[in-house]
mmCIF file of C-alpha atoms in Angstrom:
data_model
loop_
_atom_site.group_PDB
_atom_site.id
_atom_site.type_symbol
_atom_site.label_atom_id
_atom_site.label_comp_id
_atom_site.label_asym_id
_atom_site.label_seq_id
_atom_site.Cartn_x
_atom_site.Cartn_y
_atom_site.Cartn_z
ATOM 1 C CA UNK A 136 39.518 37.456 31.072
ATOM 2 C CA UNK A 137 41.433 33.980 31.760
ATOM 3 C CA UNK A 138 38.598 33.527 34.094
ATOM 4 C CA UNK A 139 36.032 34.260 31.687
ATOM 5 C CA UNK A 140 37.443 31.699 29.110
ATOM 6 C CA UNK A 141 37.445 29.623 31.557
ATOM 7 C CA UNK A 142 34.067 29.295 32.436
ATOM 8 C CA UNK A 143 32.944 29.781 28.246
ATOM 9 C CA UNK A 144 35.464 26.593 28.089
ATOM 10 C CA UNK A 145 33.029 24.786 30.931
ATOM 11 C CA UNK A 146 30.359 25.555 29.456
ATOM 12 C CA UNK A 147 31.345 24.089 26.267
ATOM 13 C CA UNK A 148 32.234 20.780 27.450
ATOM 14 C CA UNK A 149 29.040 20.644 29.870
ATOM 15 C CA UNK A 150 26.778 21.321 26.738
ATOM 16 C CA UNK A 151 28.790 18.923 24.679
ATOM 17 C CA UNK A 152 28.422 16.072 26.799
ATOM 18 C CA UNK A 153 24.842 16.986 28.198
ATOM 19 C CA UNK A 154 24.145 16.723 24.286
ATOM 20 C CA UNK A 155 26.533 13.555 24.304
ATOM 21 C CA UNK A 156 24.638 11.606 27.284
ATOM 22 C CA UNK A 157 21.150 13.268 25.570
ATOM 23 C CA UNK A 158 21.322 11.444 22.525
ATOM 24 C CA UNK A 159 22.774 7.825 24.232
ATOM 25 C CA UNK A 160 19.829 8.028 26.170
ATOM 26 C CA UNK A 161 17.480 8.436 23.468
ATOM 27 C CA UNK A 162 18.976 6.422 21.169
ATOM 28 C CA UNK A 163 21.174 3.773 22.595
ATOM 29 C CA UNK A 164 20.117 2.873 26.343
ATOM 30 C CA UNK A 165 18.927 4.918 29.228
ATOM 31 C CA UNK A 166 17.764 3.894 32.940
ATOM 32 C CA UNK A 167 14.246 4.064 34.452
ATOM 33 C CA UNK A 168 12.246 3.346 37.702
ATOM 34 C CA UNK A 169 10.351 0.310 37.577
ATOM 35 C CA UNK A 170 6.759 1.265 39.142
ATOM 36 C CA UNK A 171 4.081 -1.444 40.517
ATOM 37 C CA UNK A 172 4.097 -4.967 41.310
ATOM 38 C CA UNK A 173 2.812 -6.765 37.673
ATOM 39 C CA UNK A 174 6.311 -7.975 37.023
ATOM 40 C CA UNK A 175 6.760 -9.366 40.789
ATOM 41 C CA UNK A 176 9.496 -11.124 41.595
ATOM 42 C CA UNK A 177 11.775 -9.814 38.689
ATOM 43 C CA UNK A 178 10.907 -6.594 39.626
ATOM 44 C CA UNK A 179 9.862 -4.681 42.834
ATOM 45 C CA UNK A 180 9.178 -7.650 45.077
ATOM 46 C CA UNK A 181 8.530 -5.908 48.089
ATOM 47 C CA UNK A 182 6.321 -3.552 46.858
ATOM 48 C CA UNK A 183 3.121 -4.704 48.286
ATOM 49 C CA UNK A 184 4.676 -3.481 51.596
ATOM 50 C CA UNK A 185 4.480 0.898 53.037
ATOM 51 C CA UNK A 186 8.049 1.017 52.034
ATOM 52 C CA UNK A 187 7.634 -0.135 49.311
ATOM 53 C CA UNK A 188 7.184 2.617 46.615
ATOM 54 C CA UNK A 189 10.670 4.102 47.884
ATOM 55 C CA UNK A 190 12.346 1.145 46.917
ATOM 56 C CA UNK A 191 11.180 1.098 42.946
ATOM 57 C CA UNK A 192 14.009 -0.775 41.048
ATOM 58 C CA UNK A 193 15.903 0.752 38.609
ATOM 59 C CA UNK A 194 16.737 -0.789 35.364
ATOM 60 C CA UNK A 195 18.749 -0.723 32.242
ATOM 61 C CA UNK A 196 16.854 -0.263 28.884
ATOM 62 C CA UNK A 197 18.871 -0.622 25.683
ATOM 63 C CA UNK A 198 17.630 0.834 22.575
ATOM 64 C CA UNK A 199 19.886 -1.158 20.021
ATOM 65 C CA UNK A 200 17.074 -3.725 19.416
ATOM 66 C CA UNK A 201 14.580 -0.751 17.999
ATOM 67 C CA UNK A 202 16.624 -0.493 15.070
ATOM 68 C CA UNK A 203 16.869 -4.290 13.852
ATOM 69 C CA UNK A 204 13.391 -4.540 15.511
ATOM 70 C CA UNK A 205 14.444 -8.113 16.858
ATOM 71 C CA UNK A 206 12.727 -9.074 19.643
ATOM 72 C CA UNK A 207 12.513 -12.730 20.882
ATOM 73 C CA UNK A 208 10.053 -14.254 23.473
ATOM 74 C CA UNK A 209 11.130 -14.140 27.474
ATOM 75 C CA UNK A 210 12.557 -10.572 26.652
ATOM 76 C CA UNK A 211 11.177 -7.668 29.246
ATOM 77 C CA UNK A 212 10.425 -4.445 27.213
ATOM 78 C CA UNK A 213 9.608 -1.138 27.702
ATOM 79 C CA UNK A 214 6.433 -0.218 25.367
ATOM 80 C CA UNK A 215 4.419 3.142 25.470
ATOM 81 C CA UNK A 216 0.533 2.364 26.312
ATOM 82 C CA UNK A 217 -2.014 1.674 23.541
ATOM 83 C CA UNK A 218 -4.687 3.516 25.761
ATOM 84 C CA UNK A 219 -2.477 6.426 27.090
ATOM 85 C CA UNK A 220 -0.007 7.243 24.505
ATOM 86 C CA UNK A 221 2.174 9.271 27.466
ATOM 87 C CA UNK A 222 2.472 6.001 29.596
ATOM 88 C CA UNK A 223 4.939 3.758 29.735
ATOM 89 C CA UNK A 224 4.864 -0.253 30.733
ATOM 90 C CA UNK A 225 6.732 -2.653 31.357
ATOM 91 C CA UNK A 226 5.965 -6.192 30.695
ATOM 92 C CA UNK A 227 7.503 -9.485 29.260
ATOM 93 C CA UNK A 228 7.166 -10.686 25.657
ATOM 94 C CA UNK A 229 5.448 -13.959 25.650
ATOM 95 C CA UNK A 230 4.100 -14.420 21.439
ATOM 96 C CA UNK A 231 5.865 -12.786 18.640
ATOM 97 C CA UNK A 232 3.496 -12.014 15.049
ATOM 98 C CA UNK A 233 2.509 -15.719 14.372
ATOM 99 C CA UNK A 234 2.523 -17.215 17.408
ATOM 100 C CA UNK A 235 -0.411 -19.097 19.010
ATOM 101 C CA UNK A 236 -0.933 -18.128 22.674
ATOM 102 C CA UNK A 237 -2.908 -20.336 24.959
ATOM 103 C CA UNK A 238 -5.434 -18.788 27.446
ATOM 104 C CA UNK A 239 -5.860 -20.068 30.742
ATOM 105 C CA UNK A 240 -9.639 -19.086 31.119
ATOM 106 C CA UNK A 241 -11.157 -20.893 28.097
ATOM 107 C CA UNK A 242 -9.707 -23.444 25.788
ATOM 108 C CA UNK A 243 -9.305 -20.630 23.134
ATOM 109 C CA UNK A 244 -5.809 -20.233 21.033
ATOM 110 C CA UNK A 245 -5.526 -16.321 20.203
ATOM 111 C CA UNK A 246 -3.003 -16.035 16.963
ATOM 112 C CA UNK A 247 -0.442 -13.045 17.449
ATOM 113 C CA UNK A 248 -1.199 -10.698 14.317
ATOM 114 C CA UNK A 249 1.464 -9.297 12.105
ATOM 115 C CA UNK A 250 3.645 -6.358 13.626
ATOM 116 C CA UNK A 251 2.138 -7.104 17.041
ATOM 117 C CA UNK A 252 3.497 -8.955 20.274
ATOM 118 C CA UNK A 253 1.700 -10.530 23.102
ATOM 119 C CA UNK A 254 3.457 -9.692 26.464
ATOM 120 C CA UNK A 255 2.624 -9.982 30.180
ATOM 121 C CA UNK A 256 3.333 -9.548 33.766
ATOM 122 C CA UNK A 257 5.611 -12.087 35.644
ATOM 123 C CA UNK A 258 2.796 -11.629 38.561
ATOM 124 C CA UNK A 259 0.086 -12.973 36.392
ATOM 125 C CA UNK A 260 -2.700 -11.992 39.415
ATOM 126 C CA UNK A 261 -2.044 -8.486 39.164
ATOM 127 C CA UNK A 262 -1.274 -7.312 35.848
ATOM 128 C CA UNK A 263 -3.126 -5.586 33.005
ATOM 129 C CA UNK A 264 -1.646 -6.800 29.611
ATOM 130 C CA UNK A 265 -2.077 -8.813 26.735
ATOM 131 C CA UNK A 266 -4.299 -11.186 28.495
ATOM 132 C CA UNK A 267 -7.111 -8.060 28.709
ATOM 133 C CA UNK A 268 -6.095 -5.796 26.334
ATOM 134 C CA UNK A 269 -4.573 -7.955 23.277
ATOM 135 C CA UNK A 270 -1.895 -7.638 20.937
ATOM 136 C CA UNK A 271 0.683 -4.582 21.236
ATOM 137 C CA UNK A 272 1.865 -3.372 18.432
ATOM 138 C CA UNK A 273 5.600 -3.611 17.764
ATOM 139 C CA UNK A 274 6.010 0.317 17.138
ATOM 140 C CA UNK A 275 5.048 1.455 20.662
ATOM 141 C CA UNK A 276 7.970 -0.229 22.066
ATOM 142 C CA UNK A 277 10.392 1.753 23.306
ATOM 143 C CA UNK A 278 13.091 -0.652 24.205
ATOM 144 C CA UNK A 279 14.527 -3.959 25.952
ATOM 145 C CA UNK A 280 15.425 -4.325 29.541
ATOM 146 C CA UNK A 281 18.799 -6.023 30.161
ATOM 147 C CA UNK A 282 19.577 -5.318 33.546
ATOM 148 C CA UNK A 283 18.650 -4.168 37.377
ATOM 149 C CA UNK A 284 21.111 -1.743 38.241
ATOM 150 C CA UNK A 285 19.341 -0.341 41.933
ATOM 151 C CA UNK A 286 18.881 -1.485 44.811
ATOM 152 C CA UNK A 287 22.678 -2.857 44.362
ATOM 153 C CA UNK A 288 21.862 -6.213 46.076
ATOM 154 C CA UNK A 289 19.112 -7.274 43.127
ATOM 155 C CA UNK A 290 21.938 -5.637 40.608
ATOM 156 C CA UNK A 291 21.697 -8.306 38.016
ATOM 157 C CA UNK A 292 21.090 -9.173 34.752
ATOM 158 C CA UNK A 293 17.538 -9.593 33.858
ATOM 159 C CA UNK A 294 16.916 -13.300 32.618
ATOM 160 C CA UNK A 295 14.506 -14.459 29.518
ATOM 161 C CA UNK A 296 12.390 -17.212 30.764
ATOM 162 C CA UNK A 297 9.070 -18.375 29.309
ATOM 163 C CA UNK A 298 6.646 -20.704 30.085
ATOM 164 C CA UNK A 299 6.952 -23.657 27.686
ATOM 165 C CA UNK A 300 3.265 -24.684 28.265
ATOM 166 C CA UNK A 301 1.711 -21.571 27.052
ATOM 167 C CA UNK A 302 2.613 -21.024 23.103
ATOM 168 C CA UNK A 303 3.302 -23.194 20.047
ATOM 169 C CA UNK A 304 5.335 -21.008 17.056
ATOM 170 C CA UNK A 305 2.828 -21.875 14.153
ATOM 171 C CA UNK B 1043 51.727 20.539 14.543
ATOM 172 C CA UNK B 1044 49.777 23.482 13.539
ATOM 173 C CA UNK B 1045 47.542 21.463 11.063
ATOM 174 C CA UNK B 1046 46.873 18.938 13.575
ATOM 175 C CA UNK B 1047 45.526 21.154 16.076
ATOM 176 C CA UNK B 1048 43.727 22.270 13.119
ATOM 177 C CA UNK B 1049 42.101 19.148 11.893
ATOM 178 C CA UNK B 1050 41.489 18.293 15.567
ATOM 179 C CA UNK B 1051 39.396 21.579 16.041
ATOM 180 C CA UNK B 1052 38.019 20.995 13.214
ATOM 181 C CA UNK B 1053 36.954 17.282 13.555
ATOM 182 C CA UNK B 1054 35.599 18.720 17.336
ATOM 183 C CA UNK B 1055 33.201 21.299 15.569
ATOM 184 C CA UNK B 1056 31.755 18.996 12.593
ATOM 185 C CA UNK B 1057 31.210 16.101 15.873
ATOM 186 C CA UNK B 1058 29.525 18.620 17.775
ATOM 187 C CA UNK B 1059 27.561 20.219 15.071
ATOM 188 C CA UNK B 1060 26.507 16.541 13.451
ATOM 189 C CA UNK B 1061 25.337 15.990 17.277
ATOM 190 C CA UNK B 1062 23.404 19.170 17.482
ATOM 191 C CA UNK B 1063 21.532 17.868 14.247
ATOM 192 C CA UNK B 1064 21.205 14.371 15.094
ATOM 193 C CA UNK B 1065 19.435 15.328 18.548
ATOM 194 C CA UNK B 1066 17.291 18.226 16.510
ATOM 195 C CA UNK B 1067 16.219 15.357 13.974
ATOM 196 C CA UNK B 1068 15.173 12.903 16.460
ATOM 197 C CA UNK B 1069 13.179 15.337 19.180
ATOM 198 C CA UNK B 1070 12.265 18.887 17.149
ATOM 199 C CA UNK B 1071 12.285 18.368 13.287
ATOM 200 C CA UNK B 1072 13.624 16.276 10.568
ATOM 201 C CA UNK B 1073 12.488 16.026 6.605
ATOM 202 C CA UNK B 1074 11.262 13.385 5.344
ATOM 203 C CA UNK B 1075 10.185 12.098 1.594
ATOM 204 C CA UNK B 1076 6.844 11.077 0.963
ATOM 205 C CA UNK B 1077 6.226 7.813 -1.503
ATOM 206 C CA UNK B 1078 3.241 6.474 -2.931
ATOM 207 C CA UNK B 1079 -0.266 8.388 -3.898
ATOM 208 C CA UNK B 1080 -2.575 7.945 -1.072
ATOM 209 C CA UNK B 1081 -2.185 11.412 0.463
ATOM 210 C CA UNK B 1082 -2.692 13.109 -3.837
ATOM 211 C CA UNK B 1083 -3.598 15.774 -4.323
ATOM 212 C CA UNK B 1084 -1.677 17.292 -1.191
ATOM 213 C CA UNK B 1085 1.509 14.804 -1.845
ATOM 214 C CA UNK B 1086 2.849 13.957 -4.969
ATOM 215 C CA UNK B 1087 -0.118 14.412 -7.367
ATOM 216 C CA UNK B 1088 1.958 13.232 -10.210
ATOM 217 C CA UNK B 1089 2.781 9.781 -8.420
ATOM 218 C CA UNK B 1090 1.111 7.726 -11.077
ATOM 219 C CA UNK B 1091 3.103 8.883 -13.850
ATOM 220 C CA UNK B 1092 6.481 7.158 -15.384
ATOM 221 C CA UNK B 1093 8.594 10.490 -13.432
ATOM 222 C CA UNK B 1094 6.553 10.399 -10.364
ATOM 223 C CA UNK B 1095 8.923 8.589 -8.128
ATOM 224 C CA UNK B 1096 11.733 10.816 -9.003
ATOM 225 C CA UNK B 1097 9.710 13.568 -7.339
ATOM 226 C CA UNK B 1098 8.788 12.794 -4.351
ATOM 227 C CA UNK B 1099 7.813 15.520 -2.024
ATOM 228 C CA UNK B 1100 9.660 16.252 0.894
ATOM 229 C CA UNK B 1101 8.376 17.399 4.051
ATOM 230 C CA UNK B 1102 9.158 18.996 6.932
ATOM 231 C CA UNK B 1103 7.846 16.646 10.085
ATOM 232 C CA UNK B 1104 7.750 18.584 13.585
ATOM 233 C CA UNK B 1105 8.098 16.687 16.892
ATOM 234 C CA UNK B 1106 7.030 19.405 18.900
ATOM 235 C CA UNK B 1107 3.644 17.901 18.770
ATOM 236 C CA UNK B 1108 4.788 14.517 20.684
ATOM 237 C CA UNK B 1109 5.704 16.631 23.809
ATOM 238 C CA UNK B 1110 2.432 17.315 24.257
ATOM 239 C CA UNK B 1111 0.431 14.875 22.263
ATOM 240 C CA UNK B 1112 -2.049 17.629 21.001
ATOM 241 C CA UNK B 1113 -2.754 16.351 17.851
ATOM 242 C CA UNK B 1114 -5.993 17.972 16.172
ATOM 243 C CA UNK B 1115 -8.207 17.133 13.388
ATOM 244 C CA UNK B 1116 -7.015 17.629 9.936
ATOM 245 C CA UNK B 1117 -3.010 17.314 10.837
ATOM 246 C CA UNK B 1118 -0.883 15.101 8.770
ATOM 247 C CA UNK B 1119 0.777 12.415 10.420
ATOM 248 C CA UNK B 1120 3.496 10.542 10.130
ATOM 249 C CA UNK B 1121 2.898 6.928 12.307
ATOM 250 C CA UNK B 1122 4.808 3.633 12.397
ATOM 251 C CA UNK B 1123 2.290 0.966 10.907
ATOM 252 C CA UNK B 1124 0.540 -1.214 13.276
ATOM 253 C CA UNK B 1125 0.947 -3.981 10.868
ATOM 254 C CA UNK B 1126 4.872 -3.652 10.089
ATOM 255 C CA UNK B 1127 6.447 -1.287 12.751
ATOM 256 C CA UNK B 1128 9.487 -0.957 10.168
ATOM 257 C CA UNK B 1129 7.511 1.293 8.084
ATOM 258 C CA UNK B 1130 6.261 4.634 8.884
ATOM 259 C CA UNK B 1131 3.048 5.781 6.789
ATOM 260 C CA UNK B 1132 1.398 9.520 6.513
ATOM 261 C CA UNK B 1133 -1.707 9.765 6.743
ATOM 262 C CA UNK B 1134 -4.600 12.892 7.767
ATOM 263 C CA UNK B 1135 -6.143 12.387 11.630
ATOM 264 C CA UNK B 1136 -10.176 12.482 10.816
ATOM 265 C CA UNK B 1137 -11.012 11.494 14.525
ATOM 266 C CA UNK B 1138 -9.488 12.009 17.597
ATOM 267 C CA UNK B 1139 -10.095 10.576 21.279
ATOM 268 C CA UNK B 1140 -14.028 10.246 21.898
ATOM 269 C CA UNK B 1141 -14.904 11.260 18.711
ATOM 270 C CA UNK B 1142 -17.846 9.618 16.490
ATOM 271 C CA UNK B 1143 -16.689 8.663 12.891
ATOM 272 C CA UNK B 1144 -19.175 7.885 10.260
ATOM 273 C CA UNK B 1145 -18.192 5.161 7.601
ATOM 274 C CA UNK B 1146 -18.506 5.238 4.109
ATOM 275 C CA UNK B 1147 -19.328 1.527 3.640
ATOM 276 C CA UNK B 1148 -22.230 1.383 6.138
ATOM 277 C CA UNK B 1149 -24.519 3.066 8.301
ATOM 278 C CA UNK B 1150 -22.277 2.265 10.802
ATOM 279 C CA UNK B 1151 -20.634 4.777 13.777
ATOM 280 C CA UNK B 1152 -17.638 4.117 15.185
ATOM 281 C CA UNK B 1153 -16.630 5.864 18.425
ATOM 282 C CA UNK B 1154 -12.760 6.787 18.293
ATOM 283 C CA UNK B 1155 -10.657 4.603 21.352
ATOM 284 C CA UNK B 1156 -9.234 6.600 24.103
ATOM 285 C CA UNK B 1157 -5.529 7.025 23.109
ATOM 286 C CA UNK B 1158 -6.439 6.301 19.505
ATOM 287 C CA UNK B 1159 -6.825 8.209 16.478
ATOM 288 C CA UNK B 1160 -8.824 7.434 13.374
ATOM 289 C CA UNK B 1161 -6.238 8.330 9.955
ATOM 290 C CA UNK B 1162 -7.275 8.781 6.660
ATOM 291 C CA UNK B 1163 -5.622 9.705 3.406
ATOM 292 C CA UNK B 1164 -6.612 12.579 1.020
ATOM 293 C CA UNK B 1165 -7.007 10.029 -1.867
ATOM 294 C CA UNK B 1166 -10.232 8.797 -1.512
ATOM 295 C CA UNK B 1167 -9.505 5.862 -4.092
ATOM 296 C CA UNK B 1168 -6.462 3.920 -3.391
ATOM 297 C CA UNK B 1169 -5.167 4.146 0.217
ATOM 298 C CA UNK B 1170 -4.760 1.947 2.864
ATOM 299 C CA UNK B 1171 -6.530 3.820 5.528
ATOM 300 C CA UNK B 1172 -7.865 3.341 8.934
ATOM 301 C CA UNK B 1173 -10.876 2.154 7.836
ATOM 302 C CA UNK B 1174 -8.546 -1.070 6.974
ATOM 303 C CA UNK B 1175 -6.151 -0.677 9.735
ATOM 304 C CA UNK B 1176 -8.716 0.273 12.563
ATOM 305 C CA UNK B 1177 -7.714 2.876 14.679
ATOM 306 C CA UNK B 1178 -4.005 4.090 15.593
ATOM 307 C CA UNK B 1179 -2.604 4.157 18.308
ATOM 308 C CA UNK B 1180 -1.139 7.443 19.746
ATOM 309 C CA UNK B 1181 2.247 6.343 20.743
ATOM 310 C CA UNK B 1182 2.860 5.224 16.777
ATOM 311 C CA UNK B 1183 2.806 9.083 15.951
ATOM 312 C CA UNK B 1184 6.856 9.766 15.028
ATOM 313 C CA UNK B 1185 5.883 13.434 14.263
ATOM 314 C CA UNK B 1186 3.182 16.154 12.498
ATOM 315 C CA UNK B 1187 3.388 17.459 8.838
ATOM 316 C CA UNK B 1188 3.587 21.390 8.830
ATOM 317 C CA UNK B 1189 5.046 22.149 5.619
ATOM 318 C CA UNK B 1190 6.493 21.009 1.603
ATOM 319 C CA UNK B 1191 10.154 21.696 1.316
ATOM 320 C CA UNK B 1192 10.445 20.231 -1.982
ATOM 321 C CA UNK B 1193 10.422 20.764 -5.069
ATOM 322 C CA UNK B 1194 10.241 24.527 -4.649
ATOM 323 C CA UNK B 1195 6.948 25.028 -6.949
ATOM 324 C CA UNK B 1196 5.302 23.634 -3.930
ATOM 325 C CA UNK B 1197 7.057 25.073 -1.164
ATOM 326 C CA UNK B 1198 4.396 25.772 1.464
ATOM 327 C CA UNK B 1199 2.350 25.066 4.607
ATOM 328 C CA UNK B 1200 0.330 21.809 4.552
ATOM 329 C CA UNK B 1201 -3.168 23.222 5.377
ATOM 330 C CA UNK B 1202 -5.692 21.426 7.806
ATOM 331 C CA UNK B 1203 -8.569 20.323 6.142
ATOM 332 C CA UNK B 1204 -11.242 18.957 8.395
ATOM 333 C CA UNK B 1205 -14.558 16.534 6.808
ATOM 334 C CA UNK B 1206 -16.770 17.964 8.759
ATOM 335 C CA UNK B 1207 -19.584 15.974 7.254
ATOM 336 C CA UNK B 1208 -17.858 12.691 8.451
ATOM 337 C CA UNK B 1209 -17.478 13.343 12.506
ATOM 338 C CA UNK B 1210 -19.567 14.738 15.511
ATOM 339 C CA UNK B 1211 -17.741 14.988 18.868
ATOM 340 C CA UNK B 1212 -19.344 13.695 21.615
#
């Protein structure tokens, strides 16, 4: 019988903090492979190489932000895909809701709507975002990426730059 | 020592089972109240009068749905608002994926957006619907409708009702 408790006792604390690590990762922050080159070089430089899908990056995505909802510009998030509601994307926030975003292809200024965010890849020649399909909306985002945490020589914290050329805050 | 093994125990079970219900709310099921008039007479069909707002229904959302992301015509959804993601609105899916959806205000046919959904509420008068938002979305659904838990004269399932007069599917 001791060893019976024993194992009921295991099994308690495994369920307890399977539910424990469960609800961080939903709630608070949780880590995810980075897939494709659109956010070259912050993410998955290499990747135009063979070896390169076996080297996806892994990152830190902390969910803290959802609840305030405050984003600013230069911040990498995680948002769920306006065309396929079961993918995921990652791609930089360049125009929060009143922004005015510059295009490079025409001398058109494109105003960010209300509750929406313009974002886009670091490796402007291959990415699909805002730039094709417009404005996200706010509530598919699924969270902010802070840091790299594999391969452990890119481990790093994952800076907020923006190009000062490309918006003016209206 | 014996009550402080006690409260101990006892402060173990109520973390564990406030864990269990937390992690149930976010992924399975949670209730909800529903404000405002624009889904009468299937929510609050009293919302206009002075006691309205001290009645709101309550719901029971399931989450089950988002697993899968088979959402039909005719469910009740509840969806973070394109406009404001702080807000979540419920509203009746009258188009799905590929689907053609007549409008009242023209002659007009608009084909439902891959990955989007075309919402309306049961209150043909005063609602914001999708006719004024455009279409939703997927990833805003939080959850599906199934059933009134309050008050108890109108405990019950939350039937499907499809306008067949207002959609073909392709």
């Amino acid at each position: 019988m001791a060893s019976h408790s024993f194992l009921w006792g295991f099994g308690k604390k495994f369920f307890t903090f399977g539910l424990i690590g469960l609800t961080v990762s939903d709630r608070y922050a949780s880590i995810l492979p980075v897939r494709g080159a659109s956010m070259s070089p912050t993410f998955n430089p290499g990747s135009n190489s063979f070896g390169g899908s076996l080297f996806d990056d892994y990152v830190l995505v902390e969910k803290f932000c959802l609840d305030k909802y405050k984003f600013s510009r230069g911040d990498v998030i995680v948002f769920r895909s306006p065309w396929n509601h079961k993918e995921k994307h990652v791609k930089r926030i360049i125009g929060l809701p009143g922004d005015w975003i510059g295009t490079h292809s025409s001398y058109d200024a494109v105003k960010v709507p209300d509750g929406h965010c313009w974002v886009e890849g670091d490796n402007l020649s291959s990415s699909m975002d805002s730039r094709s399909v417009g404005p996200i909306p706010l509530g598919l985002v699924q969270g902010r990426v802070t840091h790299i945490v594999w391969p452990p020589q890119r481990l790093g914290v994952v800076e907020g730059n923006i190009h000062e050329d490309r918006l003016s805050s209206s | 020592m014996a009550s402080h093994s006690f409260l101990w125990s006892f402060g173990k079970k109520v973390f564990t089972f406030g864990l269990i219900g937390l992690t149930v709310s976010d992924r399975y099921a949670s209730i909800l109240p529903v404000r405002g008039a624009s889904m009468a007479p299937t929510f609050n069909p009293r919302a206009d009068s002075f006691v309205g707002s001290l009645s709101d229904d309550y719901v029971l959302v399931e989450k089950f749905c988002l697993g899968n992301y088979k959402f039909s015509h005719g469910d009740v959804i509840v969806f973070r608002s394109p406009h404001n993601h702080k807000e979540k609105h419920v509203k009746r899916i009258i188009g799905s994926p590929g689907d053609w959806i007549g409008t009242h205000s023209s002659y007009d046919v608009v084909k439902v957006l891959d990955g989007h959904c075309r919402v309306e509420g049961d209150n043909p008068s005063s609602s914001m619907e999708s006719r004024t938002y455009g279409p939703i979305p997927l990833g805003l659904v939080q959850g599906r409708i199934t059933h009134i838990v309050w008050p108890p004269q109108r405990l019950g399932a939350v039937k499907r009702n499809i306008y067949a007069d207002r959609l073909s599917s392709s």
